[in-house]
XYZ file of C-alpha atoms in Angstrom:
426
model
C -26.453 -34.649 -2.897
C -23.638 -34.906 -5.432
C -21.106 -34.665 -2.597
C -22.542 -37.815 -1.101
C -22.229 -39.537 -4.462
C -18.549 -38.628 -4.503
C -18.009 -39.978 -0.998
C -19.840 -43.199 -1.852
C -17.569 -43.689 -4.845
C -14.810 -46.119 -3.835
C -12.095 -44.570 -5.963
C -12.978 -41.023 -4.946
C -13.036 -41.925 -1.242
C -9.722 -43.752 -1.526
C -8.168 -40.841 -3.372
C -9.432 -38.338 -0.801
C -7.988 -40.515 1.960
C -4.609 -40.284 0.284
C -5.016 -36.509 0.013
C -5.847 -36.299 3.713
C -2.771 -38.131 4.959
C -0.410 -36.592 2.409
C -1.676 -33.082 3.122
C -1.139 -33.666 6.827
C 2.469 -34.737 6.357
C 3.339 -31.981 3.904
C 1.836 -29.206 6.020
C 3.661 -30.417 9.110
C 6.974 -30.701 7.260
C 6.808 -27.310 5.565
C 6.170 -25.527 8.837
C 8.875 -27.390 10.709
C 11.477 -27.034 7.934
C 11.707 -23.264 8.356
C 11.810 -23.534 12.146
C 14.426 -26.279 11.863
C 16.695 -24.162 9.652
C 16.279 -21.121 11.904
C 17.106 -23.210 14.973
C 20.240 -24.719 13.435
C 21.642 -21.576 11.799
C 19.984 -18.579 13.447
C 19.504 -17.190 9.923
C 16.116 -15.837 8.927
C 17.181 -15.640 5.276
C 18.047 -19.331 5.186
C 14.758 -20.119 6.876
C 12.978 -18.136 4.164
C 14.876 -20.155 1.551
C 12.756 -23.139 2.562
C 9.727 -21.633 0.823
C 11.839 -20.725 -2.185
C 13.051 -24.314 -2.560
C 9.495 -25.620 -2.583
C 8.256 -23.080 -5.143
C 11.216 -22.806 -7.548
C 10.441 -26.128 -9.334
C 7.175 -24.577 -10.523
C 9.290 -22.718 -13.092
C 10.032 -26.090 -14.702
C 6.327 -26.952 -14.795
C 5.961 -27.374 -18.579
C 8.899 -29.801 -18.714
C 7.668 -31.794 -15.705
C 4.210 -31.883 -17.279
C 5.765 -33.482 -20.346
C 7.182 -36.207 -18.105
C 3.734 -36.775 -16.613
C 2.207 -37.251 -20.068
C 4.818 -39.847 -21.030
C 3.718 -42.399 -18.419
C 0.537 -43.952 -17.112
C -0.430 -41.470 -14.421
C -1.435 -43.882 -11.688
C 1.833 -45.819 -11.935
C 3.803 -42.588 -12.004
C 2.080 -41.315 -8.848
C 2.782 -44.578 -7.039
C 6.449 -44.473 -8.044
C 6.985 -40.800 -7.135
C 5.350 -41.128 -3.714
C 7.319 -44.306 -2.980
C 10.576 -42.602 -4.025
C 9.909 -39.627 -1.737
C 9.095 -41.985 1.125
C 12.570 -43.437 0.674
C 14.175 -39.985 0.370
C 12.746 -38.246 3.460
C 14.599 -40.407 6.071
C 17.843 -38.951 4.672
C 16.985 -35.874 6.755
C 17.879 -37.825 9.904
C 21.453 -36.902 8.975
C 20.717 -33.170 9.458
C 22.196 -32.388 12.871
C 23.909 -28.995 12.584
C 23.990 -25.829 10.519
C 26.503 -27.426 8.174
C 23.884 -29.969 7.132
C 21.186 -27.481 6.147
C 22.126 -27.804 2.477
C 20.813 -31.375 2.600
C 17.457 -30.230 3.965
C 17.137 -27.575 1.248
C 18.072 -30.108 -1.429
C 15.455 -32.603 -0.242
C 12.791 -29.888 -0.089
C 13.608 -28.894 -3.659
C 13.115 -32.516 -4.695
C 9.785 -32.558 -2.851
C 8.757 -29.362 -4.637
C 9.639 -30.843 -8.030
C 7.740 -34.008 -7.170
C 4.718 -31.897 -6.215
C 4.683 -30.232 -9.639
C 5.034 -33.612 -11.341
C 2.252 -35.140 -9.230
C -0.031 -32.154 -9.838
C 0.332 -32.673 -13.588
C -0.222 -36.424 -13.369
C -3.241 -36.019 -11.120
C -4.862 -33.531 -13.497
C -4.853 -36.253 -16.121
C -5.913 -38.947 -13.677
C -8.923 -36.965 -12.457
C -9.977 -36.134 -16.013
C -9.796 -39.833 -16.889
C -11.383 -41.330 -13.791
C -14.016 -38.881 -12.567
C -17.127 -38.050 -14.637
C -17.357 -34.379 -15.550
C -20.484 -33.877 -13.469
C -18.675 -34.970 -10.303
C -15.377 -33.162 -10.760
C -16.466 -29.961 -9.043
C -17.625 -31.703 -5.893
C -14.687 -34.125 -5.983
C -12.061 -31.411 -6.266
C -13.932 -29.143 -3.877
C -13.785 -31.889 -1.251
C -10.137 -32.393 -2.101
C -9.449 -28.724 -1.406
C -11.472 -28.906 1.816
C -9.396 -31.830 3.039
C -6.143 -30.036 2.210
C -7.211 -26.877 4.007
C -8.369 -28.826 7.046
C -4.963 -30.445 7.292
C -3.311 -27.025 7.175
C -5.194 -26.141 10.346
C -4.252 -29.307 12.235
C -0.888 -30.456 10.914
C 1.261 -27.468 11.977
C 0.353 -28.069 15.622
C 1.271 -31.731 15.362
C 4.489 -30.909 13.503
C 5.511 -28.309 16.060
C 4.837 -30.753 18.893
C 6.929 -33.470 17.266
C 9.741 -31.024 16.563
C 9.868 -29.788 20.155
C 9.817 -33.322 21.547
C 11.982 -35.305 19.125
C 13.399 -32.855 16.576
C 13.023 -32.367 12.850
C 13.939 -35.943 12.002
C 10.725 -37.179 13.597
C 8.670 -34.881 11.354
C 10.605 -36.111 8.310
C 9.688 -39.688 9.240
C 6.051 -38.653 9.643
C 6.087 -37.113 6.176
C 7.748 -40.247 4.763
C 4.995 -42.391 6.286
C 2.326 -40.234 4.643
C 4.074 -40.647 1.280
C 3.799 -44.411 1.785
C 0.087 -44.109 2.557
C -0.467 -41.892 -0.486
C 1.305 -44.455 -2.699
C -0.913 -47.204 -1.270
C -4.010 -45.088 -1.919
C -3.066 -44.670 -5.576
C -2.249 -48.383 -5.737
C -5.771 -49.192 -4.508
C -7.523 -47.165 -7.227
C -9.451 -49.350 -9.665
C -8.744 -47.345 -12.792
C -8.042 -48.697 -16.259
C -5.682 -46.331 -18.018
C -4.812 -46.505 -21.654
C -1.073 -46.402 -22.343
C 0.164 -42.969 -23.447
C 0.339 -42.363 -27.156
C 3.801 -42.715 -28.713
C 5.765 -39.504 -28.312
C 5.888 -37.320 -31.397
C 9.036 -35.223 -31.565
C 11.667 -34.569 -28.921
C 11.256 -33.289 -25.383
C 11.388 -29.666 -26.491
C 8.622 -30.156 -29.049
C 6.435 -32.104 -26.611
C 6.839 -29.403 -23.958
C 6.049 -26.708 -26.518
C 2.839 -28.545 -27.443
C 1.454 -27.990 -23.961
C 2.366 -24.301 -24.009
C 0.829 -23.872 -27.483
C -2.353 -25.651 -26.409
C -2.739 -23.221 -23.522
C -1.870 -20.158 -25.585
C -4.216 -21.215 -28.388
C -7.258 -21.529 -26.102
C -8.395 -17.951 -25.284
C -11.078 -18.862 -22.697
C -8.670 -21.123 -20.840
C -5.852 -18.579 -21.059
C -8.090 -15.857 -19.583
C -9.005 -18.061 -16.636
C -5.375 -18.979 -16.036
C -4.508 -15.277 -16.260
C -7.146 -14.550 -13.632
C -5.583 -17.183 -11.381
C -2.153 -15.652 -11.914
C -3.476 -12.189 -11.041
C -5.200 -13.561 -7.955
C -2.018 -15.213 -6.658
C 0.035 -12.094 -7.384
C -2.402 -9.897 -5.464
C -2.673 -12.474 -2.699
C 1.077 -12.351 -2.164
C 1.020 -8.553 -1.965
C -1.922 -8.633 0.428
C -0.368 -11.299 2.639
C 2.821 -9.264 2.982
C 0.804 -6.634 4.854
C -0.646 -9.041 7.382
C 1.890 -8.386 10.158
C 1.470 -4.622 9.837
C -2.295 -5.169 9.840
C -2.086 -7.096 13.111
C 0.267 -4.553 14.701
C -0.756 -1.078 13.506
C -4.350 -1.895 12.621
C -5.537 -4.248 15.352
C -2.834 -3.608 17.975
C -2.274 -7.325 18.423
C 0.979 -9.289 18.861
C 2.596 -10.975 15.836
C 1.283 -14.363 16.956
C -2.241 -13.119 16.202
C -1.424 -13.631 12.525
C -1.966 -17.327 13.216
C -5.589 -16.568 14.094
C -6.075 -14.725 10.809
C -4.623 -17.612 8.828
C -6.880 -20.027 10.696
C -9.936 -17.941 9.778
C -8.797 -17.822 6.160
C -8.335 -21.588 6.227
C -11.863 -22.001 7.564
C -13.110 -19.919 4.630
C -11.227 -22.156 2.201
C -12.834 -25.227 3.766
C -16.238 -23.655 3.205
C -15.257 -22.757 -0.361
C -14.251 -26.305 -1.178
C -17.442 -27.770 0.221
C -19.719 -25.693 -2.005
C -17.458 -25.137 -5.038
C -19.036 -27.820 -7.197
C -22.614 -26.758 -6.431
C -21.876 -23.086 -7.158
C -20.020 -23.777 -10.370
C -22.820 -25.911 -11.744
C -24.940 -22.751 -11.605
C -22.382 -20.342 -13.085
C -20.179 -20.325 -16.167
C -16.505 -20.830 -15.406
C -15.550 -17.207 -16.108
C -18.365 -15.895 -13.881
C -17.376 -18.282 -11.090
C -13.788 -16.996 -11.271
C -14.976 -13.371 -11.312
C -17.117 -13.931 -8.214
C -14.082 -15.412 -6.491
C -11.961 -12.399 -7.456
C -14.600 -9.995 -6.176
C -14.926 -11.840 -2.862
C -11.153 -11.866 -2.464
C -10.718 -8.186 -3.285
C -13.669 -7.139 -1.119
C -12.073 -9.039 1.734
C -8.747 -7.296 1.150
C -10.465 -3.900 1.088
C -12.379 -4.287 4.347
C -9.250 -5.512 6.143
C -8.064 -1.921 5.923
C -10.727 -1.062 8.528
C -9.116 -1.219 12.022
C -11.915 -3.283 13.558
C -11.480 -6.904 14.613
C -14.939 -8.139 13.496
C -14.552 -6.409 10.128
C -11.032 -7.790 9.604
C -12.183 -11.308 10.486
C -15.085 -11.020 8.030
C -12.715 -9.812 5.305
C -10.291 -12.632 6.050
C -13.099 -15.171 5.749
C -14.097 -13.659 2.389
C -10.511 -13.987 1.172
C -10.507 -17.631 2.249
C -13.624 -18.289 0.184
C -12.879 -16.181 -2.878
C -9.230 -16.928 -3.620
C -9.619 -20.725 -3.983
C -12.590 -20.259 -6.316
C -10.411 -18.418 -8.838
C -7.869 -21.241 -8.805
C -10.618 -23.860 -8.965
C -12.051 -22.209 -12.088
C -8.673 -22.089 -13.837
C -7.688 -25.692 -13.244
C -11.177 -27.017 -13.876
C -11.009 -25.396 -17.292
C -7.753 -27.282 -17.886
C -9.475 -30.568 -17.062
C -12.600 -29.792 -19.075
C -11.150 -28.222 -22.221
C -7.859 -30.003 -22.868
C -7.284 -33.117 -24.932
C -6.457 -36.053 -22.608
C -3.003 -36.614 -24.119
C -2.030 -33.012 -23.304
C -3.636 -32.572 -19.885
C -0.431 -33.031 -17.902
C 1.533 -30.545 -19.974
C -1.212 -27.936 -20.074
C -1.892 -28.298 -16.333
C 1.800 -27.870 -15.537
C 2.123 -24.844 -17.843
C -0.960 -23.338 -16.204
C 0.502 -24.081 -12.777
C 3.672 -22.212 -13.678
C 1.700 -19.162 -14.811
C -0.560 -19.219 -11.758
C 1.934 -19.927 -8.993
C 5.236 -18.483 -10.234
C 4.141 -14.871 -9.431
C 3.889 -15.822 -5.741
C 7.600 -15.318 -5.111
C 7.630 -11.986 -6.955
C 4.539 -10.854 -5.077
C 6.067 -11.666 -1.701
C 9.132 -9.548 -2.487
C 7.058 -6.689 -3.915
C 4.721 -6.774 -0.930
C 7.619 -6.609 1.491
C 8.933 -3.490 -0.270
C 5.505 -1.849 -0.254
C 5.070 -2.476 3.480
C 8.246 -0.491 4.071
C 7.207 2.373 1.788
C 3.464 2.928 2.197
C 0.717 2.553 4.773
C -0.629 -1.007 4.790
C -4.128 0.347 4.126
C -2.945 1.855 0.856
C -1.451 -1.508 -0.052
C -4.705 -3.338 0.667
C -6.700 -0.703 -1.224
C -4.473 -1.098 -4.263
C -4.993 -4.875 -4.152
C -8.762 -4.354 -4.019
C -8.777 -1.986 -6.990
C -6.523 -4.218 -9.098
C -8.545 -7.320 -8.256
C -11.840 -5.639 -9.116
C -10.339 -4.535 -12.441
C -9.237 -8.099 -13.165
C -12.772 -9.371 -12.408
C -14.264 -6.678 -14.678
C -11.943 -7.651 -17.539
C -12.894 -11.285 -17.057
C -16.588 -10.431 -17.363
C -16.220 -7.674 -19.960
C -16.120 -9.896 -23.017
C -16.251 -13.624 -22.902
C -14.080 -14.954 -25.751
C -15.834 -16.906 -28.456
C -14.899 -20.555 -28.324
C -14.998 -22.023 -31.830
C -12.961 -25.178 -31.971
C -12.627 -25.466 -28.208
C -14.173 -28.744 -27.138
C -14.369 -30.284 -23.689
C -12.023 -33.188 -23.242
C -13.891 -36.406 -24.080
C -14.981 -38.426 -21.123
C -13.202 -41.641 -20.361
C -15.195 -44.878 -20.545
C -16.927 -45.655 -17.237
C -14.510 -47.107 -14.706
C -15.282 -49.300 -11.760
C -16.553 -47.362 -8.795
C -17.475 -44.131 -10.550
C -20.901 -42.558 -10.564
C -22.252 -41.069 -13.799
C -23.311 -37.467 -13.546
C -24.274 -34.428 -15.590
C -21.845 -32.894 -18.015
C -21.226 -29.770 -15.981
C -18.421 -29.893 -13.408
C -15.608 -28.072 -11.730
C -12.609 -28.631 -9.576
C -8.936 -28.584 -8.784
C -6.993 -27.458 -5.950
C -5.116 -24.174 -6.010
C -2.585 -25.164 -3.384
C 0.842 -26.278 -3.885
C 1.201 -29.673 -2.261
C 1.850 -33.259 -3.031
C -1.659 -33.751 -4.322
C -2.304 -30.315 -5.525
């Protein structure tokens, strides 16, 4: 099995270990941060600002991607993780509502670092992992991240109740240290970045132009953007679904998210194998159709049907994101990977905030079943457009493979991967 080849690869296993610990710390911290702010201030709006702080840096993605392309990626990842490990203990000073500004500031820095690391890692994976292994590698990476999202919130909540938010900040700092050590242990020979041509504005524009000038890649990124927009609208209806549809308490939403997370774990495990059998655009379309079918059946007020739809969402949504970011790795020149990946990340993830606000308005105005039905129709239309006419690709060449590096396993040319989640490692 190709998955076993990935796990036997020293660099891949080391990298995945770093993803595991870093995903655990991030998931615990993000959950606790909102609870921490709510506890200190009693303000739900300030608690919601936690998510905003983490996502806002995505708007600066193209610029942060330019930074990533100016340095050797492995060294940059070590430095950023080490810097965040030193920054997180500052949160021990947060003791009252007057100190919440410090927590929000640190979370904004973490969000910016996540965007920067995502861009650097896109280049690192393209350089270190053979194309034939990227799907399985990044599928396992997504599986690990999703697994941590199921376990870490419980641990974070327990630490918060026992010792307060500072203890969770120290946990997250420790995982940054472990992630830095994991990157330090990688046996990868990176060529120094090419001398910069032009100023920062021109270098940033190069990444945007590379994305805009690649129609197949732009369509896949557009599909990812549509998927995240519709996901935000669908997610906004989840509390009304639990209440009016299933007649369950609000806490039951946690069960639905757990089922969706289980679907994402399944999706990551098989992503590489499925994508080797389908073109990228077809893989993304299948993901869109699974996601929208899941949204549609959740309008049925039956627990088994809703759980099945939630599982389908968990499988389908990550596949769309996987297809988009795999295309970035496969069809971008190595010198531009960081900038193109960051520009793509901005297009894919920036609509999340807009979608959350739009979904909240729709919940107040229409029946949640109408909202879910609209998501299903729009998602099916997006999948149809993706399959309608595959753009011709003259001049679009896969990024050349890096020379073999110690610990990697050669594989076939076909591959896939990348994580759709916002987090330190993707």
